[in-house]
PDB file of C-alpha atoms in Angstrom:
ATOM      1  CA  MET Y1454       0.000   0.000   0.000  1.00 56.00           C
ATOM      2  CA  SER Y1455       1.395   3.384  -1.001  1.00 57.00           C
ATOM      3  CA  ASP Y1456       1.982   6.255   1.376  1.00 54.00           C
ATOM      4  CA  TYR Y1457      -0.792   8.141  -0.418  1.00 50.00           C
ATOM      5  CA  GLN Y1458      -3.346   5.354   0.272  1.00 55.00           C
ATOM      6  CA  ILE Y1459      -2.337   5.169   3.918  1.00 51.00           C
ATOM      7  CA  LEU Y1460      -2.807   8.908   4.327  1.00 47.00           C
ATOM      8  CA  GLU Y1461      -6.136   8.771   2.525  1.00 56.00           C
ATOM      9  CA  GLU Y1462      -7.491   5.998   4.826  1.00 62.00           C
ATOM     10  CA  SER Y1463      -6.242   7.843   7.886  1.00 59.00           C
ATOM     11  CA  ALA Y1464      -8.075  10.963   6.765  1.00 55.00           C
ATOM     12  CA  VAL Y1465     -11.286   9.005   6.245  1.00 54.00           C
ATOM     13  CA  ARG Y1466     -11.114   7.461   9.743  1.00 65.00           C
ATOM     14  CA  SER Y1467     -10.427  10.856  11.273  1.00 63.00           C
ATOM     15  CA  ALA Y1468     -13.439  12.349   9.514  1.00 60.00           C
ATOM     16  CA  GLN Y1469     -15.648   9.488  10.743  1.00 63.00           C
ATOM     17  CA  GLN Y1470     -14.462   9.944  14.315  1.00 63.00           C
ATOM     18  CA  ASN Y1471     -15.148  13.689  14.183  1.00 61.00           C
ATOM     19  CA  THR Y1472     -18.650  13.019  12.864  1.00 62.00           C
ATOM     20  CA  ALA Y1473     -19.370  10.538  15.707  1.00 60.00           C
ATOM     21  CA  ILE Y1474     -18.122  13.040  18.297  1.00 57.00           C
ATOM     22  CA  ARG Y1475     -20.375  15.783  16.864  1.00 63.00           C
ATOM     23  CA  ASN Y1476     -23.379  13.399  16.916  1.00 61.00           C
ATOM     24  CA  ARG Y1477     -22.783  12.500  20.555  1.00 61.00           C
ATOM     25  CA  LYS Y1478     -22.454  16.179  21.423  1.00 59.00           C
ATOM     26  CA  ASP Y1479     -25.758  16.949  19.699  1.00 61.00           C
ATOM     27  CA  VAL Y1480     -27.515  14.181  21.644  1.00 52.00           C
ATOM     28  CA  PHE Y1481     -26.033  15.443  24.907  1.00 54.00           C
ATOM     29  CA  ASP Y1482     -27.084  19.025  24.152  1.00 60.00           C
ATOM     30  CA  ARG Y1483     -30.654  17.963  23.366  1.00 61.00           C
ATOM     31  CA  ALA Y1484     -30.878  15.927  26.562  1.00 53.00           C
ATOM     32  CA  ASN Y1485     -29.477  18.814  28.569  1.00 58.00           C
ATOM     33  CA  ARG Y1486     -31.980  21.234  27.062  1.00 58.00           C
ATOM     34  CA  THR Y1487     -34.843  18.821  27.873  1.00 52.00           C
ATOM     35  CA  SER Y1488     -33.644  18.394  31.468  1.00 51.00           C
ATOM     36  CA  THR Y1489     -33.269  22.147  31.858  1.00 52.00           C
ATOM     37  CA  GLY Y1490     -36.784  22.702  30.549  1.00 49.00           C
ATOM     38  CA  THR Y1491     -38.208  20.123  32.949  1.00 47.00           C
ATOM     39  CA  ASN Y1492     -36.410  21.696  35.892  1.00 50.00           C
ATOM     40  CA  GLU Y1493     -37.665  25.116  34.913  1.00 52.00           C
ATOM     41  CA  THR Y1494     -41.217  23.769  34.790  1.00 47.00           C
ATOM     42  CA  MET Y1495     -40.817  22.092  38.179  1.00 48.00           C
ATOM     43  CA  ASN Y1496     -39.443  25.319  39.669  1.00 54.00           C
ATOM     44  CA  LYS Y1497     -42.353  27.495  38.563  1.00 53.00           C
ATOM     45  CA  PRO Y1498     -44.236  28.322  41.786  1.00 53.00           C
ATOM     46  CA  ASN Y1499     -47.724  28.343  40.215  1.00 59.00           C
ATOM     47  CA  SER Y1500     -47.320  25.462  37.799  1.00 74.00           C
ATOM     48  CA  LYS Y1501     -50.309  23.089  37.815  1.00 73.00           C
ATOM     49  CA  LYS Y1502     -48.141  20.479  36.173  1.00 71.00           C
ATOM     50  CA  THR Y1503     -45.636  20.716  39.022  1.00 74.00           C
ATOM     51  CA  SER Y1504     -48.326  20.293  41.655  1.00 69.00           C
ATOM     52  CA  GLU Y1505     -49.765  17.290  39.839  1.00 61.00           C
ATOM     53  CA  LEU Y1506     -46.357  15.634  39.470  1.00 62.00           C
ATOM     54  CA  LEU Y1507     -45.524  16.180  43.129  1.00 63.00           C
ATOM     55  CA  ARG Y1508     -48.924  14.872  44.237  1.00 59.00           C
ATOM     56  CA  ARG Y1509     -48.579  11.714  42.164  1.00 58.00           C
ATOM     57  CA  ARG Y1510     -45.047  11.140  43.439  1.00 63.00           C
ATOM     58  CA  ASP Y1511     -46.052  11.521  47.089  1.00 61.00           C
ATOM     59  CA  ALA Y1512     -49.333   9.539  46.819  1.00 59.00           C
ATOM     60  CA  PRO Y1513     -49.103   7.054  43.930  1.00 60.00           C
ATOM     61  CA  LEU Y1514     -52.105   5.020  45.210  1.00 62.00           C
ATOM     62  CA  GLU Y1515     -54.367   8.013  45.771  1.00 67.00           C
ATOM     63  CA  THR Y1516     -57.845   7.610  44.300  1.00 71.00           C
ATOM     64  CA  ARG Y1517     -59.646  10.762  43.219  1.00 70.00           C
ATOM     65  CA  THR Y1518     -62.840  11.459  45.162  1.00 77.00           C
ATOM     66  CA  ASP Y1519     -65.064  14.395  45.952  1.00 73.00           C
ATOM     67  CA  LEU Y1520     -64.827  13.572  49.662  1.00 86.00           C
ATOM     68  CA  THR Y1521     -62.533  15.765  51.718  1.00 89.00           C
ATOM     69  CA  ALA Y1522     -59.165  14.538  52.959  1.00 89.00           C
ATOM     70  CA  SER Y1523     -60.569  14.555  56.478  1.00 90.00           C
ATOM     71  CA  ALA Y1524     -63.489  12.381  55.398  1.00 91.00           C
ATOM     72  CA  THR Y1525     -61.199   9.897  53.715  1.00 94.00           C
ATOM     73  CA  LYS Y1526     -59.014   9.692  56.809  1.00 94.00           C
ATOM     74  CA  ASP Y1527     -61.895   9.181  59.253  1.00 96.00           C
ATOM     75  CA  ILE Y1528     -63.875   6.712  57.152  1.00 97.00           C
ATOM     76  CA  THR Y1529     -60.763   4.735  56.232  1.00 97.00           C
ATOM     77  CA  ALA Y1530     -59.825   4.348  59.907  1.00 98.00           C
ATOM     78  CA  ALA Y1531     -63.353   3.244  60.837  1.00 98.00           C
ATOM     79  CA  MET Y1532     -63.693   0.766  57.978  1.00 98.00           C
ATOM     80  CA  ASN Y1533     -60.231  -0.736  58.363  1.00 98.00           C
ATOM     81  CA  ALA Y1534     -61.030  -1.448  62.019  1.00 98.00           C
ATOM     82  CA  ILE Y1535     -64.271  -3.113  60.888  1.00 98.00           C
ATOM     83  CA  LEU Y1536     -62.359  -5.090  58.254  1.00 98.00           C
ATOM     84  CA  ALA Y1537     -59.883  -6.381  60.848  1.00 98.00           C
ATOM     85  CA  ASP Y1538     -62.762  -7.388  63.144  1.00 98.00           C
ATOM     86  CA  VAL Y1539     -64.545  -9.188  60.318  1.00 98.00           C
ATOM     87  CA  PHE Y1540     -61.416 -11.147  59.402  1.00 98.00           C
ATOM     88  CA  ALA Y1541     -60.859 -12.057  63.063  1.00 98.00           C
ATOM     89  CA  LEU Y1542     -64.478 -13.121  63.521  1.00 98.00           C
ATOM     90  CA  TYR Y1543     -64.321 -15.121  60.290  1.00 98.00           C
ATOM     91  CA  VAL Y1544     -61.312 -17.100  61.535  1.00 98.00           C
ATOM     92  CA  LYS Y1545     -62.907 -17.642  64.955  1.00 98.00           C
ATOM     93  CA  THR Y1546     -66.132 -18.856  63.321  1.00 98.00           C
ATOM     94  CA  LYS Y1547     -64.174 -21.273  61.124  1.00 98.00           C
ATOM     95  CA  ASN Y1548     -62.191 -22.398  64.180  1.00 98.00           C
ATOM     96  CA  PHE Y1549     -65.402 -23.327  66.004  1.00 98.00           C
ATOM     97  CA  HIS Y1550     -66.827 -24.838  62.811  1.00 98.00           C
ATOM     98  CA  TRP Y1551     -63.777 -27.121  62.514  1.00 98.00           C
ATOM     99  CA  HIS Y1552     -63.739 -28.072  66.212  1.00 98.00           C
ATOM    100  CA  MET Y1553     -67.462 -28.494  66.784  1.00 97.00           C
ATOM    101  CA  SER Y1554     -68.517 -31.686  68.591  1.00 96.00           C
ATOM    102  CA  GLY Y1555     -71.506 -33.250  70.356  1.00 95.00           C
ATOM    103  CA  PRO Y1556     -74.987 -34.482  69.455  1.00 94.00           C
ATOM    104  CA  HIS Y1557     -75.901 -31.331  67.479  1.00 95.00           C
ATOM    105  CA  PHE Y1558     -72.668 -31.439  65.495  1.00 96.00           C
ATOM    106  CA  ARG Y1559     -74.233 -31.392  62.033  1.00 97.00           C
ATOM    107  CA  ASP Y1560     -76.616 -28.492  62.665  1.00 97.00           C
ATOM    108  CA  TYR Y1561     -74.012 -26.347  64.422  1.00 97.00           C
ATOM    109  CA  HIS Y1562     -71.265 -27.285  61.951  1.00 98.00           C
ATOM    110  CA  LEU Y1563     -73.384 -26.206  58.974  1.00 98.00           C
ATOM    111  CA  LEU Y1564     -74.646 -23.065  60.734  1.00 98.00           C
ATOM    112  CA  LEU Y1565     -71.124 -21.833  61.453  1.00 98.00           C
ATOM    113  CA  ASP Y1566     -70.011 -22.603  57.921  1.00 98.00           C
ATOM    114  CA  GLU Y1567     -72.859 -20.448  56.602  1.00 98.00           C
ATOM    115  CA  HIS Y1568     -71.911 -17.636  58.989  1.00 98.00           C
ATOM    116  CA  ALA Y1569     -68.236 -17.836  58.007  1.00 98.00           C
ATOM    117  CA  ASP Y1570     -69.090 -17.585  54.302  1.00 98.00           C
ATOM    118  CA  GLN Y1571     -71.189 -14.504  55.016  1.00 98.00           C
ATOM    119  CA  LEU Y1572     -68.395 -12.851  56.974  1.00 98.00           C
ATOM    120  CA  PHE Y1573     -65.778 -13.579  54.331  1.00 98.00           C
ATOM    121  CA  ALA Y1574     -68.081 -12.123  51.662  1.00 98.00           C
ATOM    122  CA  MET Y1575     -67.960  -8.803  53.547  1.00 98.00           C
ATOM    123  CA  THR Y1576     -64.187  -8.428  53.402  1.00 98.00           C
ATOM    124  CA  ASP Y1577     -63.655  -7.530  49.752  1.00 98.00           C
ATOM    125  CA  PRO Y1578     -66.433  -4.893  49.560  1.00 98.00           C
ATOM    126  CA  ILE Y1579     -65.107  -3.251  52.738  1.00 98.00           C
ATOM    127  CA  ALA Y1580     -61.538  -3.089  51.442  1.00 98.00           C
ATOM    128  CA  GLU Y1581     -62.578  -1.920  47.985  1.00 97.00           C
ATOM    129  CA  ARG Y1582     -64.797   0.774  49.492  1.00 96.00           C
ATOM    130  CA  VAL Y1583     -61.774   2.131  51.376  1.00 97.00           C
ATOM    131  CA  ARG Y1584     -59.801   2.260  48.122  1.00 95.00           C
ATOM    132  CA  LYS Y1585     -62.669   3.920  46.234  1.00 94.00           C
ATOM    133  CA  ILE Y1586     -62.662   6.881  48.609  1.00 94.00           C
ATOM    134  CA  GLY Y1587     -58.889   7.327  48.380  1.00 92.00           C
ATOM    135  CA  GLY Y1588     -57.736   5.409  51.446  1.00 94.00           C
ATOM    136  CA  LEU Y1589     -55.337   2.508  51.953  1.00 94.00           C
ATOM    137  CA  THR Y1590     -56.530  -0.750  53.442  1.00 96.00           C
ATOM    138  CA  LEU Y1591     -55.070  -3.753  55.279  1.00 97.00           C
ATOM    139  CA  ARG Y1592     -52.048  -5.530  53.829  1.00 96.00           C
ATOM    140  CA  SER Y1593     -51.234  -8.478  56.079  1.00 97.00           C
ATOM    141  CA  ILE Y1594     -52.201 -10.867  58.872  1.00 97.00           C
ATOM    142  CA  GLY Y1595     -49.914  -8.858  61.141  1.00 97.00           C
ATOM    143  CA  GLN Y1596     -51.791  -5.648  60.425  1.00 97.00           C
ATOM    144  CA  ILE Y1597     -55.099  -7.415  61.066  1.00 98.00           C
ATOM    145  CA  SER Y1598     -53.863  -8.669  64.442  1.00 97.00           C
ATOM    146  CA  ARG Y1599     -52.715  -5.159  65.412  1.00 97.00           C
ATOM    147  CA  THR Y1600     -56.043  -3.616  64.410  1.00 98.00           C
ATOM    148  CA  GLN Y1601     -58.669  -6.197  65.420  1.00 98.00           C
ATOM    149  CA  ARG Y1602     -60.824  -5.747  68.499  1.00 97.00           C
ATOM    150  CA  VAL Y1603     -62.438  -9.201  68.377  1.00 98.00           C
ATOM    151  CA  LEU Y1604     -60.647 -11.477  70.825  1.00 97.00           C
ATOM    152  CA  ASP Y1605     -59.169 -14.752  69.561  1.00 98.00           C
ATOM    153  CA  ASN Y1606     -59.950 -18.084  71.205  1.00 98.00           C
ATOM    154  CA  ASP Y1607     -56.991 -20.479  71.091  1.00 97.00           C
ATOM    155  CA  ALA Y1608     -58.345 -23.006  73.609  1.00 97.00           C
ATOM    156  CA  GLU Y1609     -57.915 -26.647  72.624  1.00 96.00           C
ATOM    157  CA  TYR Y1610     -61.482 -27.462  73.640  1.00 97.00           C
ATOM    158  CA  VAL Y1611     -64.576 -25.289  73.963  1.00 97.00           C
ATOM    159  CA  GLU Y1612     -68.048 -26.571  74.784  1.00 97.00           C
ATOM    160  CA  PRO Y1613     -70.391 -26.311  71.772  1.00 97.00           C
ATOM    161  CA  LEU Y1614     -72.873 -24.001  73.505  1.00 96.00           C
ATOM    162  CA  ASP Y1615     -70.011 -21.835  74.753  1.00 97.00           C
ATOM    163  CA  MET Y1616     -68.804 -21.526  71.167  1.00 98.00           C
ATOM    164  CA  LEU Y1617     -72.202 -20.316  70.016  1.00 98.00           C
ATOM    165  CA  ALA Y1618     -72.613 -17.935  72.960  1.00 97.00           C
ATOM    166  CA  GLU Y1619     -69.192 -16.384  72.339  1.00 98.00           C
ATOM    167  CA  LEU Y1620     -69.925 -15.901  68.650  1.00 98.00           C
ATOM    168  CA  ALA Y1621     -73.339 -14.407  69.461  1.00 98.00           C
ATOM    169  CA  ASP Y1622     -71.665 -11.849  71.723  1.00 98.00           C
ATOM    170  CA  ASP Y1623     -69.009 -11.066  69.077  1.00 98.00           C
ATOM    171  CA  ASN Y1624     -71.670 -10.502  66.423  1.00 98.00           C
ATOM    172  CA  ARG Y1625     -73.668  -8.189  68.677  1.00 98.00           C
ATOM    173  CA  THR Y1626     -70.506  -6.199  69.343  1.00 98.00           C
ATOM    174  CA  LEU Y1627     -69.749  -6.087  65.609  1.00 98.00           C
ATOM    175  CA  ALA Y1628     -73.246  -4.727  64.936  1.00 98.00           C
ATOM    176  CA  ALA Y1629     -72.646  -1.940  67.456  1.00 98.00           C
ATOM    177  CA  ARG Y1630     -69.313  -1.054  65.847  1.00 98.00           C
ATOM    178  CA  LEU Y1631     -70.915  -1.033  62.416  1.00 98.00           C
ATOM    179  CA  ARG Y1632     -73.392   1.547  63.737  1.00 98.00           C
ATOM    180  CA  GLU Y1633     -70.480   3.645  64.981  1.00 98.00           C
ATOM    181  CA  ALA Y1634     -68.879   3.463  61.526  1.00 98.00           C
ATOM    182  CA  HIS Y1635     -72.231   4.430  60.017  1.00 98.00           C
ATOM    183  CA  ASN Y1636     -72.213   7.567  62.166  1.00 98.00           C
ATOM    184  CA  VAL Y1637     -68.780   8.490  60.802  1.00 98.00           C
ATOM    185  CA  CYS Y1638     -70.080   8.099  57.256  1.00 97.00           C
ATOM    186  CA  ASP Y1639     -73.144  10.208  58.052  1.00 97.00           C
ATOM    187  CA  GLU Y1640     -70.925  12.957  59.417  1.00 96.00           C
ATOM    188  CA  HIS Y1641     -69.072  13.152  56.088  1.00 96.00           C
ATOM    189  CA  ARG Y1642     -72.136  12.466  53.889  1.00 95.00           C
ATOM    190  CA  ASP Y1643     -70.669   9.224  52.535  1.00 95.00           C
ATOM    191  CA  VAL Y1644     -74.001   7.658  51.666  1.00 96.00           C
ATOM    192  CA  ALA Y1645     -72.468   4.832  49.605  1.00 96.00           C
ATOM    193  CA  THR Y1646     -70.459   3.357  52.480  1.00 97.00           C
ATOM    194  CA  ALA Y1647     -73.354   3.954  54.853  1.00 98.00           C
ATOM    195  CA  SER Y1648     -75.743   2.018  52.616  1.00 98.00           C
ATOM    196  CA  LEU Y1649     -73.398  -0.983  52.570  1.00 98.00           C
ATOM    197  CA  ILE Y1650     -73.061  -0.837  56.354  1.00 98.00           C
ATOM    198  CA  GLU Y1651     -76.842  -0.977  56.742  1.00 98.00           C
ATOM    199  CA  VAL Y1652     -76.932  -4.332  54.913  1.00 98.00           C
ATOM    200  CA  TRP Y1653     -74.061  -5.664  57.033  1.00 98.00           C
ATOM    201  CA  ILE Y1654     -75.808  -4.615  60.236  1.00 98.00           C
ATOM    202  CA  ASP Y1655     -78.879  -6.594  59.200  1.00 98.00           C
ATOM    203  CA  GLU Y1656     -76.780  -9.673  58.354  1.00 98.00           C
ATOM    204  CA  THR Y1657     -74.841  -9.406  61.618  1.00 98.00           C
ATOM    205  CA  GLU Y1658     -78.011  -9.101  63.681  1.00 98.00           C
ATOM    206  CA  ARG Y1659     -79.381 -12.173  61.907  1.00 98.00           C
ATOM    207  CA  ARG Y1660     -76.290 -14.187  62.859  1.00 98.00           C
ATOM    208  CA  ALA Y1661     -76.577 -13.024  66.466  1.00 98.00           C
ATOM    209  CA  TRP Y1662     -80.263 -13.987  66.485  1.00 98.00           C
ATOM    210  CA  PHE Y1663     -79.646 -17.502  65.163  1.00 98.00           C
ATOM    211  CA  LEU Y1664     -76.809 -18.067  67.619  1.00 98.00           C
ATOM    212  CA  PHE Y1665     -78.896 -16.821  70.526  1.00 97.00           C
ATOM    213  CA  GLU Y1666     -81.834 -19.130  69.653  1.00 96.00           C
ATOM    214  CA  ALA Y1667     -79.487 -22.094  69.254  1.00 95.00           C
ATOM    215  CA  THR Y1668     -78.210 -21.565  72.815  1.00 93.00           C
ATOM    216  CA  ARG Y1669     -81.601 -20.853  74.410  1.00 88.00           C
ATOM    217  CA  ARG Y1670     -82.317 -23.193  77.329  1.00 76.00           C
ATOM    218  CA  VAL Y1671     -85.719 -24.715  77.851  1.00 53.00           C
ATOM    219  CA  ASN Y1672     -87.727 -22.511  80.239  1.00 47.00           C
TER     220      ASN Y1672
END
């Protein structure tokens, strides 16, 4: 290869390298201009876009609602406490269903299974209602145990009638707490949650009624 060819190839490579460097510089300049523009937008004190971006960053799970922030906070707290109680009462009802014994085994066993299904059916609507109004709901068994007010029963053996009496008392207490939650909803004009609670109160009172009659002694 002649000296002329070597010089010519060297010149071509040099030109290609200079072109690549200019291209990279152009890309960097465009990116820098974009970043600068974004920062300028974020730094504008009255920018709606800035407020929206900050709100989404700080509350990525926020659900838009016409309820006030105070309403969301109060109703969420009330309904999450109800949700924890319902989960706890569901597990207790299943516990007694599994460990039922005695001559009325079949009737009591089936009754408690029906009650447990009804309680479990409440859980998803409660949690979803909390999310619909912009709140966050329960995430774990640990959070349920920290929030629940229904007492567990870990005894190895419980008399059948004692099981029913304990569940009757728990359901009456749950009905009272549902009424308290209803009052919170009324205060904030959350008629949707209140209407659901009214159905759950009726179902809870029905469970308490059946359990009471099943434990009634002959006069």
